[in-house]
PDB file of C-alpha atoms in Angstrom:
ATOM      1  CA  MET A   1      -7.985  28.930 100.973  1.00 77.00           C
ATOM      2  CA  LEU A   2      -5.415  27.370 102.863  1.00 84.00           C
ATOM      3  CA  LEU A   3      -2.719  29.596 101.433  1.00 89.00           C
ATOM      4  CA  GLY A   4      -4.751  32.732 102.414  1.00 86.00           C
ATOM      5  CA  GLY A   5      -5.069  31.138 106.110  1.00 84.00           C
ATOM      6  CA  MET A   6      -1.638  30.540 105.897  1.00 88.00           C
ATOM      7  CA  LEU A   7      -0.823  34.228 104.576  1.00 89.00           C
ATOM      8  CA  MET A   8      -3.291  35.789 107.046  1.00 89.00           C
ATOM      9  CA  VAL A   9      -1.215  33.555 110.424  1.00 87.00           C
ATOM     10  CA  ILE A  10       1.935  34.483 109.178  1.00 90.00           C
ATOM     11  CA  GLY A  11       1.310  38.664 109.105  1.00 89.00           C
ATOM     12  CA  SER A  12      -0.619  38.366 112.192  1.00 87.00           C
ATOM     13  CA  GLY A  13       2.339  36.464 113.620  1.00 85.00           C
ATOM     14  CA  ALA A  14       5.009  39.251 112.586  1.00 88.00           C
ATOM     15  CA  SER A  15       2.434  42.274 113.370  1.00 82.00           C
ATOM     16  CA  LEU A  16       2.698  40.866 116.724  1.00 79.00           C
ATOM     17  CA  PHE A  17       6.513  41.120 116.867  1.00 81.00           C
ATOM     18  CA  MET A  18       6.551  44.772 114.957  1.00 77.00           C
ATOM     19  CA  GLN A  19       7.202  43.685 111.570  1.00 82.00           C
ATOM     20  CA  ALA A  20       6.646  46.362 109.187  1.00 84.00           C
ATOM     21  CA  TRP A  21       6.043  43.875 106.301  1.00 86.00           C
ATOM     22  CA  ALA A  22       3.373  42.293 108.204  1.00 87.00           C
ATOM     23  CA  PRO A  23       0.118  43.881 106.860  1.00 88.00           C
ATOM     24  CA  TYR A  24       1.794  43.110 103.189  1.00 90.00           C
ATOM     25  CA  ILE A  25       1.147  39.760 103.965  1.00 92.00           C
ATOM     26  CA  PHE A  26      -1.734  39.803 105.967  1.00 92.00           C
ATOM     27  CA  ALA A  27      -3.768  41.695 103.845  1.00 92.00           C
ATOM     28  CA  PRO A  28      -3.473  39.240 100.765  1.00 94.00           C
ATOM     29  CA  GLY A  29      -4.634  36.038 102.807  1.00 95.00           C
ATOM     30  CA  ALA A  30      -7.508  37.456 104.098  1.00 94.00           C
ATOM     31  CA  LEU A  31      -8.688  38.729 100.735  1.00 94.00           C
ATOM     32  CA  LEU A  32      -7.757  35.065  99.406  1.00 94.00           C
ATOM     33  CA  PHE A  33      -9.606  33.457 102.310  1.00 93.00           C
ATOM     34  CA  ALA A  34     -12.676  36.284 102.140  1.00 93.00           C
ATOM     35  CA  ALA A  35     -13.081  35.782  98.545  1.00 93.00           C
ATOM     36  CA  ILE A  36     -12.679  32.262  98.355  1.00 92.00           C
ATOM     37  CA  GLN A  37     -15.254  31.458 101.219  1.00 91.00           C
ATOM     38  CA  MET A  38     -17.895  33.909  99.429  1.00 89.00           C
ATOM     39  CA  ARG A  39     -17.479  32.085  96.432  1.00 90.00           C
ATOM     40  CA  GLN A  40     -18.806  29.145  98.115  1.00 87.00           C
ATOM     41  CA  THR A  41     -22.603  29.025  98.186  1.00 84.00           C
ATOM     42  CA  TYR A  42     -25.300  26.745  99.682  1.00 84.00           C
ATOM     43  CA  GLU A  43     -28.485  25.753  97.657  1.00 84.00           C
ATOM     44  CA  GLY A  44     -30.791  24.028 100.568  1.00 83.00           C
ATOM     45  CA  LYS A  45     -33.262  25.023 102.104  1.00 87.00           C
ATOM     46  CA  ASN A  46     -32.036  24.920 106.130  1.00 88.00           C
ATOM     47  CA  ILE A  47     -32.706  28.051 107.416  1.00 92.00           C
ATOM     48  CA  THR A  48     -29.830  27.163 110.048  1.00 92.00           C
ATOM     49  CA  ILE A  49     -27.404  26.852 107.605  1.00 92.00           C
ATOM     50  CA  ARG A  50     -28.341  29.766 105.851  1.00 92.00           C
ATOM     51  CA  ARG A  51     -28.168  31.962 108.882  1.00 94.00           C
ATOM     52  CA  LEU A  52     -24.866  30.449 110.023  1.00 94.00           C
ATOM     53  CA  ARG A  53     -23.667  31.008 106.226  1.00 93.00           C
ATOM     54  CA  ARG A  54     -24.274  34.908 106.600  1.00 93.00           C
ATOM     55  CA  ILE A  55     -22.194  35.247 109.682  1.00 95.00           C
ATOM     56  CA  MET A  56     -19.526  33.443 108.599  1.00 94.00           C
ATOM     57  CA  LEU A  57     -19.738  35.782 105.509  1.00 94.00           C
ATOM     58  CA  MET A  58     -19.741  38.447 108.806  1.00 96.00           C
ATOM     59  CA  SER A  59     -16.590  37.039 109.634  1.00 96.00           C
ATOM     60  CA  ASP A  60     -14.845  37.555 106.096  1.00 95.00           C
ATOM     61  CA  VAL A  61     -15.593  41.216 106.179  1.00 96.00           C
ATOM     62  CA  LEU A  62     -14.264  41.473 109.705  1.00 96.00           C
ATOM     63  CA  PHE A  63     -11.099  40.220 108.203  1.00 95.00           C
ATOM     64  CA  LEU A  64     -10.951  42.406 105.377  1.00 94.00           C
ATOM     65  CA  ILE A  65     -11.637  45.169 108.634  1.00 92.00           C
ATOM     66  CA  ALA A  66      -8.706  43.997 110.450  1.00 91.00           C
ATOM     67  CA  ALA A  67      -6.314  43.938 107.899  1.00 90.00           C
ATOM     68  CA  LEU A  68      -7.423  47.549 106.934  1.00 87.00           C
ATOM     69  CA  LEU A  69      -6.749  48.681 110.496  1.00 85.00           C
ATOM     70  CA  MET A  70      -3.535  47.074 110.817  1.00 85.00           C
ATOM     71  CA  PHE A  71      -2.613  48.916 108.088  1.00 82.00           C
ATOM     72  CA  ALA A  72      -3.947  52.119 109.915  1.00 78.00           C
ATOM     73  CA  SER A  73      -1.897  51.046 113.072  1.00 76.00           C
ATOM     74  CA  GLN A  74       1.237  51.431 110.986  1.00 73.00           C
ATOM     75  CA  ALA A  75       2.151  55.102 109.367  1.00 63.00           C
ATOM     76  CA  ASN A  76       2.084  53.538 105.366  1.00 58.00           C
ATOM     77  CA  PHE A  77       1.049  54.990 102.205  1.00 53.00           C
ATOM     78  CA  LEU A  78      -2.167  53.726 101.881  1.00 59.00           C
ATOM     79  CA  GLY A  79      -3.027  57.192 103.665  1.00 59.00           C
ATOM     80  CA  LEU A  80      -4.835  55.400 106.769  1.00 57.00           C
ATOM     81  CA  ASP A  81      -2.052  56.589 109.440  1.00 55.00           C
ATOM     82  CA  PHE A  82      -4.439  59.660 110.151  1.00 57.00           C
ATOM     83  CA  LEU A  83      -7.018  56.846 111.999  1.00 55.00           C
ATOM     84  CA  ILE A  84      -3.973  56.589 114.590  1.00 54.00           C
ATOM     85  CA  TYR A  85      -4.910  59.736 115.675  1.00 56.00           C
ATOM     86  CA  LEU A  86      -8.374  58.993 117.009  1.00 55.00           C
ATOM     87  CA  LYS A  87      -6.944  56.984 119.625  1.00 54.00           C
ATOM     88  CA  TYR A  88      -9.332  53.819 118.886  1.00 56.00           C
ATOM     89  CA  VAL A  89      -6.777  52.222 116.162  1.00 52.00           C
ATOM     90  CA  HIS A  90      -3.830  51.253 117.383  1.00 64.00           C
ATOM     91  CA  ASN A  91      -3.689  48.038 117.920  1.00 74.00           C
ATOM     92  CA  ASN A  92      -7.648  47.097 117.374  1.00 79.00           C
ATOM     93  CA  TRP A  93      -7.108  44.950 114.644  1.00 84.00           C
ATOM     94  CA  ILE A  94      -6.167  42.285 117.340  1.00 88.00           C
ATOM     95  CA  VAL A  95      -9.653  42.276 118.891  1.00 90.00           C
ATOM     96  CA  VAL A  96     -11.356  42.380 115.213  1.00 92.00           C
ATOM     97  CA  LEU A  97      -9.529  39.815 114.392  1.00 92.00           C
ATOM     98  CA  LEU A  98      -9.997  37.444 117.429  1.00 94.00           C
ATOM     99  CA  VAL A  99     -14.083  38.037 116.833  1.00 96.00           C
ATOM    100  CA  ALA A 100     -13.671  37.099 113.368  1.00 96.00           C
ATOM    101  CA  ALA A 101     -11.475  34.099 114.120  1.00 94.00           C
ATOM    102  CA  ILE A 102     -13.956  32.784 117.078  1.00 96.00           C
ATOM    103  CA  LEU A 103     -16.974  33.518 114.528  1.00 96.00           C
ATOM    104  CA  GLN A 104     -15.238  31.516 111.636  1.00 94.00           C
ATOM    105  CA  LEU A 105     -14.659  28.511 114.415  1.00 95.00           C
ATOM    106  CA  TYR A 106     -18.483  28.382 115.570  1.00 96.00           C
ATOM    107  CA  THR A 107     -19.832  28.658 111.664  1.00 95.00           C
ATOM    108  CA  SER A 108     -17.660  26.356 110.711  1.00 93.00           C
ATOM    109  CA  HIS A 109     -18.104  23.419 113.267  1.00 95.00           C
ATOM    110  CA  ARG A 110     -21.895  24.206 112.933  1.00 94.00           C
ATOM    111  CA  ILE A 111     -22.502  24.018 109.736  1.00 92.00           C
ATOM    112  CA  ALA A 112     -20.330  20.870 109.541  1.00 91.00           C
ATOM    113  CA  ASN A 113     -23.105  19.156 112.136  1.00 93.00           C
ATOM    114  CA  GLU A 114     -25.833  20.841 110.603  1.00 91.00           C
ATOM    115  CA  LEU A 115     -24.387  19.695 107.258  1.00 89.00           C
ATOM    116  CA  GLU A 116     -24.146  16.047 108.710  1.00 91.00           C
ATOM    117  CA  LYS A 117     -27.669  16.109 110.133  1.00 89.00           C
ATOM    118  CA  GLU A 118     -28.945  16.969 106.915  1.00 83.00           C
ATOM    119  CA  SER A 119     -27.303  13.985 105.126  1.00 81.00           C
ATOM    120  CA  GLN A 120     -29.108  11.657 107.706  1.00 77.00           C
TER     121      GLN A 120
END
């Protein structure tokens, strides 16, 4: 999971500096990060933690959408360059990434607090 997060940071930072290889670093990182988080489970009965897990999974999907939008913002072999002409995609991956990161921060903090309450 740490490797996926590091690849996402490197890829998004490189993309801000207009590096053409950035999506090819960000996308595997997003896939790795999301896959590991999706494999984690919570078997308890706490409804709050279950709700927070669903929000966390939604942010994982947003990370993957950000990777697709990053590819679409550059003309590439995936054939997503037609989305640029919609004038809605050019750098919207940044907004999607920001929303996903905020959701991740919120849910990870709240889940940790809820698990701490549950263990007491």
